[in-house]
Coordinates of C-alpha atoms and ligand atoms in Angstrom, one line a residue:
Chain A
X1 CA -10.9 -11.3 0.9
X2 CA -9.4 -9.3 -2.0
X3 CA -11.0 -10.2 -5.4
X4 CA -9.1 -12.7 -7.5
X5 CA -9.7 -14.7 -10.6
X6 CA -9.9 -18.5 -10.6
X7 CA -9.4 -21.2 -13.1
X8 CA -8.3 -24.8 -13.1
X9 CA -5.1 -25.9 -15.0
X10 CA -4.7 -29.2 -16.8
X11 CA -1.0 -30.0 -16.4
X12 CA 2.2 -29.0 -14.7
X13 CA 3.4 -27.0 -17.7
X14 CA 0.1 -25.0 -17.8
X15 CA 0.3 -24.5 -14.0
X16 CA 3.9 -23.3 -14.2
X17 CA 3.1 -20.9 -17.1
X18 CA 0.2 -19.4 -15.0
X19 CA 2.6 -19.0 -12.1
X20 CA 5.1 -17.1 -14.2
X21 CA 2.2 -14.7 -15.0
X22 CA 1.8 -14.2 -11.2
X23 CA -0.8 -16.8 -10.3
X24 CA -0.7 -18.6 -7.0
X25 CA -1.6 -22.3 -6.8
X26 CA -4.4 -23.8 -4.8
X27 CA -4.3 -27.5 -4.0
X28 CA -6.2 -28.7 -0.9
X29 CA -6.7 -25.1 0.0
X30 CA -6.5 -25.6 3.7
X31 CA -3.7 -23.1 4.2
X32 CA -4.5 -20.9 1.2
X33 CA -8.1 -20.3 2.4
X34 CA -6.9 -19.3 5.8
X35 CA -4.4 -16.8 4.3
X36 CA -7.0 -15.4 2.0
X37 CA -9.6 -15.0 4.9
X38 CA -7.0 -13.2 7.0
X39 CA -5.8 -11.0 4.1
X40 CA -2.3 -12.3 4.4
X41 CA -2.4 -13.7 0.8
X42 CA -3.7 -11.4 -1.8
X43 CA -3.2 -13.2 -5.1
X44 CA -4.5 -11.7 -8.4
X45 CA -5.2 -15.2 -9.7
X46 CA -5.6 -18.7 -8.2
X47 CA -4.7 -21.6 -10.5
X48 CA -6.4 -24.8 -9.2
X49 CA -3.9 -27.6 -9.7
X50 CA -6.2 -30.4 -8.5
X51 CA -6.6 -31.8 -12.0
X52 CA -2.9 -32.5 -12.4
X53 CA -2.2 -36.3 -12.4
X54 CA -0.1 -36.1 -9.2
X55 CA -2.2 -38.2 -6.8
X56 CA -1.2 -41.5 -5.3
X57 CA 1.6 -43.6 -4.0
X58 CA 3.8 -46.0 -6.1
X59 CA 6.7 -48.3 -5.4
X60 CA 9.8 -48.3 -7.7
X61 CA 11.4 -51.6 -8.7
X62 CA 14.3 -50.9 -6.3
X63 CA 11.9 -50.4 -3.4
X64 CA 11.8 -46.6 -3.3
X65 CA 8.4 -45.1 -2.5
X66 CA 7.0 -42.2 -4.5
X67 CA 4.2 -40.0 -3.2
X68 CA 2.5 -37.7 -5.7
X69 CA 2.3 -34.0 -4.6
X70 CA -1.5 -34.0 -4.7
X71 CA -1.9 -37.1 -2.5
X72 CA -4.1 -36.2 0.4
X73 CA -2.5 -36.6 3.9
X74 CA -5.1 -39.2 5.0
X75 CA -4.5 -41.3 1.9
X76 CA -0.8 -41.3 2.5
X77 CA -1.4 -42.1 6.2
X78 CA -3.6 -45.1 5.2
X79 CA -1.0 -46.5 2.7
X80 CA 0.0 -49.9 4.0
X81 CA 3.3 -50.0 2.1
X82 CA 4.3 -46.6 3.5
X83 CA 3.3 -47.6 7.1
X84 CA 5.2 -50.8 6.9
X85 CA 8.4 -49.4 5.5
X86 CA 8.5 -45.9 7.0
X87 CA 6.3 -45.7 10.1
X88 CA 7.8 -42.4 11.1
X89 CA 6.0 -40.8 8.1
X90 CA 2.5 -42.3 8.7
X91 CA 2.8 -41.6 12.4
X92 CA 3.6 -37.9 11.7
X93 CA 0.5 -37.8 9.4
X94 CA -1.7 -39.5 12.0
X95 CA -0.8 -36.6 14.4
X96 CA -1.4 -33.9 11.8
X97 CA -4.4 -31.6 11.9
X98 CA -7.9 -33.2 12.0
X99 CA -9.5 -35.9 9.9
X100 CA -11.3 -33.3 7.9
X101 CA -8.2 -31.3 7.1
X102 CA -6.3 -34.5 6.3
X103 CA -8.9 -35.5 3.7
X104 CA -8.3 -32.1 2.0
X105 CA -4.7 -31.2 2.5
X106 CA -2.0 -32.4 0.1
X107 CA 1.6 -33.5 0.8
X108 CA 2.9 -30.8 -1.6
X109 CA 0.9 -28.1 0.1
X110 CA 2.0 -29.3 3.5
X111 CA 5.7 -28.6 2.7
X112 CA 4.6 -25.0 1.9
X113 CA 2.4 -24.3 4.9
X114 CA 3.2 -20.9 6.2
X115 CA 4.1 -20.2 9.8
X116 CA 1.6 -20.1 12.6
X117 CA 3.4 -17.0 14.1
X118 CA 0.5 -14.9 15.5
X119 CA 1.8 -11.7 14.0
X120 CA 2.4 -13.2 10.5
X121 CA -1.3 -14.0 10.4
X122 CA -2.5 -10.6 11.9
X123 CA -2.1 -8.0 9.2
X124 CA -2.5 -5.2 11.7
X125 CA 1.0 -5.9 13.2
X126 CA 4.6 -5.5 11.9
X127 CA 6.1 -8.7 10.5
X128 CA 9.2 -9.0 8.4
X129 CA 8.1 -12.2 6.8
X130 CA 4.8 -10.7 5.6
X131 CA 6.0 -7.2 5.0
X132 CA 9.8 -7.1 4.7
X133 CA 11.4 -4.3 6.7
X134 CA 8.4 -3.7 8.9
X135 CA 10.0 -5.3 12.0
X136 CA 9.4 -8.5 14.0
X137 CA 6.7 -8.3 16.6
X138 CA 7.5 -11.7 18.0
X139 CA 11.1 -10.9 19.3
X140 CA 9.7 -9.1 22.3
X141 CA 6.1 -10.1 22.0
X142 CA 3.9 -13.2 22.3
X143 CA 6.6 -15.7 21.3
X144 CA 5.6 -18.9 23.2
X145 CA 5.2 -20.7 19.9
X146 CA 8.3 -19.3 18.2
X147 CA 11.6 -20.9 17.4
X148 CA 14.6 -21.4 19.6
X149 CA 16.8 -22.8 16.8
X150 CA 17.6 -21.2 13.4
X151 CA 16.2 -17.8 14.1
X152 CA 17.7 -14.4 13.2
X153 CA 17.2 -10.9 14.5
X154 CA 14.7 -10.5 11.6
X155 CA 12.5 -13.5 12.2
X156 CA 12.0 -16.4 14.7
X157 CA 9.0 -18.0 13.1
X158 CA 8.6 -21.8 13.3
X159 CA 8.0 -23.8 10.1
X160 CA 5.0 -25.8 11.5
X161 CA 4.7 -28.8 9.3
X162 CA 5.1 -32.3 10.8
X163 CA 5.5 -34.3 7.5
X164 CA 8.9 -32.8 6.4
X165 CA 10.4 -33.5 9.8
X166 CA 9.6 -37.1 9.4
X167 CA 10.7 -37.1 5.8
X168 CA 14.2 -35.9 6.7
X169 CA 14.7 -38.9 8.9
X170 CA 14.2 -41.2 5.9
X171 CA 16.3 -39.1 3.5
X172 CA 13.3 -38.1 1.3
X173 CA 13.7 -35.8 -1.7
X174 CA 11.3 -33.4 -3.4
X175 CA 10.8 -33.5 -7.2
X176 CA 10.3 -30.1 -8.7
X177 CA 9.5 -29.1 -12.3
X178 CA 10.2 -25.6 -13.6
X179 CA 8.2 -23.7 -16.3
X180 CA 11.0 -24.5 -18.8
X181 CA 10.4 -28.2 -18.3
X182 CA 13.6 -28.8 -16.3
X183 CA 13.2 -31.2 -13.4
X184 CA 15.3 -31.3 -10.3
X185 CA 15.4 -33.2 -7.0
X186 CA 16.1 -31.5 -3.7
X187 CA 16.6 -33.3 -0.3
X188 CA 13.7 -32.3 2.0
X189 CA 16.5 -31.3 4.4
X190 CA 17.6 -28.6 2.0
X191 CA 14.1 -27.5 0.8
X192 CA 13.4 -24.9 3.5
X193 CA 15.7 -21.9 4.0
X194 CA 16.8 -20.1 7.2
X195 CA 15.2 -16.7 7.6
X196 CA 18.5 -14.7 7.8
X197 CA 17.7 -11.2 6.6
X198 CA 15.1 -12.4 4.0
X199 CA 12.5 -14.2 6.1
X200 CA 9.9 -13.8 3.3
X201 CA 11.9 -16.4 1.2
X202 CA 11.1 -19.7 2.8
X203 CA 12.1 -22.4 0.4
X204 CA 14.4 -23.1 -2.6
X205 CA 11.3 -22.9 -4.9
X206 CA 11.4 -20.2 -7.7
X207 CA 8.5 -18.6 -9.4
X208 CA 7.3 -21.1 -12.1
X209 CA 8.2 -24.2 -10.0
X210 CA 5.7 -27.0 -9.4
X211 CA 6.2 -29.7 -6.8
X212 CA 5.5 -33.0 -8.6
X213 CA 6.1 -35.3 -5.6
X214 CA 8.3 -36.9 -3.1
X215 CA 10.6 -39.9 -3.1
X216 CA 11.8 -42.0 -0.2
X217 CA 14.9 -43.9 -1.3
X218 CA 15.1 -47.7 -0.8
X219 CA 18.3 -47.4 1.2
X220 CA 16.2 -45.8 4.1
X221 CA 14.2 -49.0 4.5
X222 CA 15.0 -51.2 7.5
X223 CA 15.5 -48.3 9.9
X224 CA 13.5 -48.4 13.1
X225 CA 11.6 -45.1 12.8
X226 CA 9.2 -43.3 15.1
X227 CA 7.6 -39.8 15.5
X228 CA 6.8 -38.1 18.8
X229 CA 4.8 -34.9 18.9
X230 CA 4.2 -32.8 22.0
X231 CA 1.4 -30.2 22.0
X232 CA -0.8 -28.1 24.2
X233 CA -3.7 -30.6 23.9
X234 CA -3.9 -34.3 23.3
X235 CA -5.0 -33.9 19.6
X236 CA -5.6 -31.4 16.8
X237 CA -2.8 -28.9 17.4
X238 CA 0.5 -27.9 16.0
X239 CA 3.7 -29.1 17.7
X240 CA 5.4 -27.4 20.6
X241 CA 8.2 -29.9 20.0
X242 CA 8.3 -33.0 17.8
X243 CA 11.0 -35.5 17.0
X244 CA 11.5 -38.0 14.1
X245 CA 14.0 -40.7 14.8
X246 CA 15.2 -43.4 12.4
X247 CA 17.9 -45.8 13.6
X248 CA 19.6 -48.9 12.2
X249 CA 20.9 -51.4 14.7
X250 CA 23.2 -54.3 14.1
X251 CA 22.6 -57.7 15.7
X252 CA 24.4 -56.6 18.9
X253 CA 22.1 -53.7 19.3
X254 CA 24.7 -51.1 18.2
X255 CA 23.6 -48.1 16.3
X256 CA 25.0 -48.2 12.7
X257 CA 22.9 -45.4 11.2
X258 CA 21.0 -42.5 12.9
X259 CA 18.8 -39.8 11.5
X260 CA 17.1 -37.4 13.8
X261 CA 15.1 -34.3 13.0
X262 CA 12.9 -32.0 15.1
X263 CA 9.9 -29.7 14.5
X264 CA 8.0 -27.1 16.4
X265 CA 11.2 -25.5 17.7
X266 CA 13.1 -24.3 14.6
X267 CA 12.7 -22.0 11.7
X268 CA 12.9 -25.0 9.3
X269 CA 12.5 -28.7 9.8
X270 CA 15.7 -29.2 11.8
X271 CA 18.2 -32.0 11.6
X272 CA 20.4 -32.8 14.6
X273 CA 23.7 -34.2 13.4
X274 CA 25.3 -33.9 16.8
X275 CA 22.7 -36.1 18.4
X276 CA 23.0 -38.6 15.6
X277 CA 26.8 -38.7 16.0
X278 CA 26.5 -39.3 19.8
X279 CA 24.4 -42.4 19.0
X280 CA 26.6 -44.0 16.3
X281 CA 28.4 -47.1 17.4
X282 CA 26.9 -47.2 20.8
X283 CA 24.7 -50.0 22.2
X284 CA 21.5 -48.2 22.8
X285 CA 20.2 -47.9 26.4
X286 CA 18.2 -45.3 28.3
X287 CA 21.2 -43.5 29.6
X288 CA 22.8 -43.2 26.2
X289 CA 19.5 -41.8 24.8
X290 CA 19.4 -39.2 27.5
X291 CA 23.0 -38.2 27.1
X292 CA 22.7 -37.9 23.4
X293 CA 19.4 -35.9 23.6
X294 CA 21.1 -33.2 25.7
X295 CA 22.7 -32.0 22.4
X296 CA 19.3 -31.5 20.8
X297 CA 19.2 -27.9 22.1
X298 CA 22.8 -27.0 21.1
X299 CA 22.8 -23.4 19.9
X300 CA 19.3 -22.7 21.2
X301 CA 18.4 -19.0 21.7
X302 CA 15.4 -18.6 23.9
X303 CA 13.1 -15.5 24.4
X304 CA 10.7 -14.3 27.0
X305 CA 8.0 -16.9 26.3
X306 CA 9.7 -19.9 24.8
X307 CA 12.5 -20.9 27.2
X308 CA 10.4 -24.0 28.2
X309 CA 11.1 -25.4 24.7
X310 CA 14.7 -26.1 25.5
X311 CA 14.1 -28.8 28.1
X312 CA 11.0 -29.9 26.3
X313 CA 12.9 -30.5 23.1
X314 CA 15.6 -32.5 24.9
X315 CA 13.0 -34.7 26.5
X316 CA 11.0 -35.1 23.3
X317 CA 14.1 -36.3 21.5
X318 CA 15.1 -38.6 24.4
X319 CA 11.6 -40.1 24.4
X320 CA 11.6 -40.6 20.6
X321 CA 15.0 -42.4 20.8
X322 CA 13.8 -44.6 23.6
X323 CA 10.6 -45.5 21.9
X324 CA 12.3 -46.0 18.5
X325 CA 14.8 -48.3 20.1
X326 CA 12.1 -50.1 22.0
X327 CA 13.8 -49.4 25.3
X328 CA 10.7 -48.2 27.1
Chain B
X1 CA -15.7 -24.0 -13.6
X2 CA -14.4 -21.2 -15.9
X3 CA -12.1 -22.4 -18.7
X4 CA -10.2 -19.1 -18.4
X5 CA -9.4 -17.2 -15.2
X6 CA -12.5 -15.3 -14.1
X7 CA -13.8 -13.4 -11.1
X8 CA -17.3 -14.7 -11.3
X9 CA -18.8 -17.6 -13.1
X10 CA -21.5 -20.2 -13.0
X11 CA -21.0 -23.5 -11.2
X12 CA -23.1 -26.6 -10.9
X13 CA -23.0 -28.1 -7.5
X14 CA -24.3 -31.6 -6.6
X15 CA -25.7 -31.5 -3.1
X16 CA -27.7 -34.3 -1.4
X17 CA -28.3 -35.9 -4.8
X18 CA -29.6 -32.8 -6.5
X19 CA -27.9 -30.4 -9.0
X20 CA -27.9 -26.7 -8.4
X21 CA -26.6 -24.2 -10.9
X22 CA -25.6 -20.8 -9.4
X23 CA -23.5 -17.8 -10.3
X24 CA -20.7 -17.2 -7.8
X25 CA -17.8 -14.9 -7.1
X26 CA -14.5 -16.8 -7.2
X27 CA -14.0 -16.0 -3.5
X28 CA -17.1 -17.9 -2.4
X29 CA -16.4 -20.8 -0.1
X30 CA -18.4 -24.0 -0.3
X31 CA -19.8 -23.1 3.1
X32 CA -21.1 -19.8 2.0
X33 CA -22.5 -21.3 -1.2
X34 CA -24.4 -23.9 0.8
X35 CA -25.8 -21.4 3.2
X36 CA -26.3 -18.2 1.2
X37 CA -27.0 -19.6 -2.3
X38 CA -28.6 -23.0 -1.7
X39 CA -30.2 -21.9 1.6
X40 CA -29.0 -25.1 3.3
X41 CA -28.3 -23.5 6.6
X42 CA -27.9 -26.7 8.6
X43 CA -24.1 -26.5 7.9
X44 CA -22.8 -23.9 10.5
X45 CA -20.1 -21.3 10.3
X46 CA -18.0 -21.1 13.4
X47 CA -14.4 -20.0 12.9
X48 CA -14.2 -20.0 9.0
X49 CA -10.5 -21.2 9.6
X50 CA -10.8 -25.0 9.7
X51 CA -10.5 -25.0 13.5
X52 CA -13.9 -25.8 14.9
X53 CA -15.6 -28.4 12.6
X54 CA -19.0 -26.7 12.6
X55 CA -19.0 -26.6 8.8
X56 CA -18.2 -30.3 8.3
X57 CA -19.8 -31.9 5.2
X58 CA -19.1 -35.1 3.2
X59 CA -17.3 -34.6 -0.1
X60 CA -17.5 -37.8 -2.2
X61 CA -18.3 -39.6 1.1
X62 CA -15.3 -38.1 3.1
X63 CA -15.4 -35.5 5.8
X64 CA -14.1 -32.1 4.9
X65 CA -14.5 -28.6 6.4
X66 CA -16.5 -26.6 3.9
X67 CA -15.0 -23.3 5.0
X68 CA -11.6 -24.1 3.7
X69 CA -12.7 -25.0 0.2
X70 CA -13.8 -22.7 -2.7
X71 CA -17.2 -23.6 -4.0
X72 CA -15.7 -23.8 -7.5
X73 CA -13.5 -26.7 -6.3
X74 CA -16.5 -28.7 -5.4
X75 CA -17.8 -28.8 -8.9
X76 CA -18.1 -32.4 -10.2
X77 CA -18.0 -33.8 -6.6
X78 CA -20.9 -35.1 -4.5
X79 CA -21.6 -33.0 -1.4
X80 CA -23.6 -34.4 1.5
X81 CA -24.9 -32.0 4.2
X82 CA -26.8 -32.6 7.4
X83 CA -30.0 -32.0 5.4
X84 CA -29.2 -35.0 3.2
X85 CA -28.9 -37.6 6.0
X86 CA -32.5 -38.3 7.0
X87 CA -34.7 -40.6 4.8
X88 CA -38.0 -38.6 4.7
X89 CA -39.2 -38.5 8.3
X90 CA -36.8 -41.2 9.4
X91 CA -33.6 -39.8 11.1
X92 CA -30.2 -41.2 10.2
X93 CA -29.0 -43.6 13.0
X94 CA -26.4 -41.1 14.1
X95 CA -29.0 -38.3 14.3
X96 CA -31.3 -40.6 16.3
X97 CA -28.5 -41.6 18.6
X98 CA -27.7 -37.9 19.3
X99 CA -31.3 -37.3 20.3
X100 CA -31.4 -40.4 22.4
X101 CA -28.2 -39.6 24.3
X102 CA -28.9 -35.9 24.7
X103 CA -25.6 -35.3 22.8
X104 CA -26.0 -31.5 22.5
X105 CA -27.0 -28.4 24.4
X106 CA -27.2 -25.3 22.2
X107 CA -26.9 -27.5 19.1
X108 CA -24.6 -25.2 17.1
X109 CA -21.8 -27.7 16.7
X110 CA -24.2 -30.6 16.3
X111 CA -24.6 -30.8 12.4
X112 CA -20.7 -30.8 12.2
X113 CA -20.4 -33.4 14.9
X114 CA -23.0 -35.7 13.2
X115 CA -21.4 -35.3 9.8
X116 CA -18.0 -36.1 11.3
X117 CA -19.3 -39.1 13.1
X118 CA -21.0 -40.4 10.0
X119 CA -17.7 -40.1 8.2
X120 CA -15.7 -41.8 11.0
X121 CA -18.2 -44.7 11.2
X122 CA -18.0 -45.2 7.4
X123 CA -14.3 -45.1 7.5
X124 CA -14.3 -47.8 10.2
X125 CA -12.7 -45.5 12.6
X126 CA -15.2 -45.5 15.5
X127 CA -14.1 -48.8 17.2
X128 CA -13.5 -47.5 20.7
X129 CA -14.2 -44.5 22.9
X130 CA -10.6 -43.4 22.5
X131 CA -10.8 -43.7 18.7
X132 CA -14.0 -41.8 18.7
X133 CA -12.5 -39.0 20.8
X134 CA -9.5 -38.8 18.5
X135 CA -11.6 -39.0 15.3
X136 CA -13.9 -36.2 16.5
X137 CA -11.1 -34.0 17.8
X138 CA -11.6 -31.6 14.9
X139 CA -15.2 -30.9 16.1
X140 CA -15.2 -28.5 19.0
X141 CA -18.2 -28.1 21.3
X142 CA -18.4 -24.9 23.3
X143 CA -21.1 -26.4 25.5
X144 CA -18.9 -29.3 26.5
X145 CA -21.3 -32.0 25.5
X146 CA -18.4 -34.4 24.7
X147 CA -19.3 -37.2 27.1
X148 CA -22.7 -37.7 25.5
X149 CA -21.4 -37.2 22.0
X150 CA -19.0 -40.1 22.5
X151 CA -21.8 -42.2 23.9
X152 CA -24.1 -41.4 20.9
X153 CA -21.4 -42.2 18.4
X154 CA -20.4 -45.4 20.1
X155 CA -24.1 -46.5 20.1
X156 CA -24.6 -45.6 16.5
X157 CA -21.4 -47.3 15.5
X158 CA -22.4 -50.6 17.2
X159 CA -25.9 -50.5 15.7
X160 CA -24.5 -49.9 12.2
X161 CA -21.7 -52.5 12.4
Ligands
FAD401 C1 -7.1 -26.5 11.7 C2 -5.8 -26.9 11.0 C3 -4.9 -27.6 11.8 C4 -3.7 -28.0 11.2 N1 -2.8 -28.8 11.9 C5 -1.6 -29.2 11.4 C6 -0.7 -29.9 12.1 O1 -0.9 -30.3 13.2 N2 0.5 -30.3 11.4 C7 0.8 -29.9 10.2 O2 1.8 -30.3 9.6 N3 -0.1 -29.2 9.5 C8 -1.3 -28.8 10.1 N4 -2.2 -28.0 9.4 C9 -1.8 -27.5 8.1 C10 -2.1 -28.4 6.9 O3 -1.5 -29.6 7.0 C11 -1.7 -27.6 5.7 O4 -2.5 -26.5 5.6 C12 -1.9 -28.4 4.4 O5 -1.0 -29.5 4.4 C13 -1.6 -27.6 3.2 O6 -1.8 -28.4 2.0 P1 -3.0 -27.9 1.0 O7 -3.0 -28.9 -0.1 O8 -4.2 -27.7 1.7 O9 -2.3 -26.5 0.5 P2 -2.9 -25.2 -0.1 O10 -3.5 -24.4 1.0 O11 -3.7 -25.5 -1.3 O12 -1.6 -24.6 -0.6 C14 -0.5 -24.2 0.3 C15 0.6 -23.5 -0.5 O13 1.3 -24.5 -1.3 C16 1.3 -24.2 -2.6 N5 1.2 -25.4 -3.4 C17 0.4 -26.5 -3.1 N6 0.7 -27.5 -3.9 C18 1.7 -27.2 -4.6 C19 2.5 -27.8 -5.6 N7 2.3 -29.1 -6.0 N8 3.6 -27.2 -6.2 C20 3.9 -25.9 -5.8 N9 3.1 -25.2 -4.9 C21 2.1 -25.8 -4.3 C22 0.1 -23.2 -2.8 O14 0.3 -22.4 -3.9 C23 0.1 -22.5 -1.5 O15 1.1 -21.5 -1.5 C24 -3.4 -27.7 9.9 C25 -4.3 -26.9 9.1 C26 -5.5 -26.6 9.7 C27 -6.5 -25.8 8.9
SF4_402 S1 8.8 -14.2 13.9 FE1 8.8 -13.9 11.7 S2 6.7 -14.3 11.2 FE2 6.7 -13.8 13.4 S3 6.4 -11.6 13.6 FE3 8.6 -12.0 13.5 S4 9.1 -11.7 11.3 FE4 6.9 -12.1 11.4
FES403 S1 -16.3 -22.9 10.3 FE1 -15.2 -24.4 9.2 S2 -14.0 -25.3 10.7 FE2 -14.9 -23.7 11.8
FES404 S1 -23.9 -28.2 21.8 FE1 -23.3 -26.1 22.0 S2 -21.5 -26.0 20.9 FE2 -21.8 -28.1 21.0

């Protein structure tokens, strides 16, 4: 680890001011410590934001649910209101990391987890995301875990977080405060950016921004929602493919609203508008689920090691629709 | 903790009910502080990346991996390590169950397994074999003692319940 200085900060304004001076934040530390250990992150200063009053879950009068940025993943998973209203979110958290990591990791930090691409985390290899212009080792290398959707010739790294995939299916937004005090809301769907020719820029955050929290709007209540995650082992692993499905059905069993997002396969948490469209207005059955899920891999570009993700993605989406619709 | 950004500073850590003051470099993880500063070597270092669970301790009663935490961030919190479980010569029920069920071979993962099991039982998440397997999935055992680990945790959980 390179030397750095450390100090806690007391409030969001103080944190943002330190960031403008070049400090990096540390919250749960579960990704930051890995990046420090591996020499990928070399901050001059770490500002510990754990004293900011951003922990906990509250419910607005209109039924929206707010989750503070410093809420630990396990505390969010254990929140009865969240589980009741938006099971897709708590299911995604149940399947995230290990109990130890969930006790430490924060929801804000989870949105900013860096890719698990082997080369990004190995400083001895070229990687455009870590060192812009150095090349992408994954294109013709060990790319079994890399993306089939949203990649560019510069980077095909997967954004590996489960939580934002689930959050997209319930129309959640991120609350951000800038150093100048201005606050803004960004839909989770628009929070991450495609790699294009600047894979080092991963989100819409600017230097001096602090994530304050998340909000899931009341209008997303009442959808049947569900998260399915497929991985190399039964537990404690990042997704090879995952799907978050939220559906509203009328009395006749017809789909009146559909939100579907997938993880493990794309360079950002990935929404599937075409699959949603295929479901709208139809009376859900297993055949419909299968036919709609075929569109999940629309536009997929596969490489030497990750072609298996195309059928895996389609079947993961199919299974998630079937289970969300209770057709199993 | 330093009031202004600093590269080294004094911290006071509360471990197993005792306070320790020590001068550390900002980069020191809680794991390294426990082992190298406080000489509590029961907590093991495996991967140093959060992936094996050998370094599991309780922080304010909850399981964490001490390799992914800066020692400075543990100031003001209560840390419990494997050394803090026994009451004098009397083993903690989970420790006793590990001995009884032969739940280890080389023993390297064992302190982490036990701390994780203590946490899982306290959280009320050790109700069935499947739940125990899932709850201890962050604790890897290279010797593959898993079957006996599950039996030991099940036994301890029923006795404590
Ligand atoms: C072994 C292991 C397995 C894992 N498995 C999974 C998995 O299956 N699924 C999954 O989704 N994740 C998984 N993770 C990743 C884990 O969920 C993330 O590391 C964690 O959520 C990051 O949160 P943190 O609070 O620890 O972030 P930190 O490491 O503290 O910070 C991460 C980044 O976010 C920034 N940051 C944090 N909070 C804020 C804020 N409020 N405002 C602005 N910037 C902020 C920091 O500056 C830093 O750049 C795993 C991690 C480990 C170690
Ligand atoms: S895929 Fe992206 S992160 Fe991986 S080596 Fe290529 S540029 Fe780096
Ligand atoms: S040493 Fe901490 S999890 Fe492996
Ligand atoms: S007993 Fe040897 S690693 Fe578990």
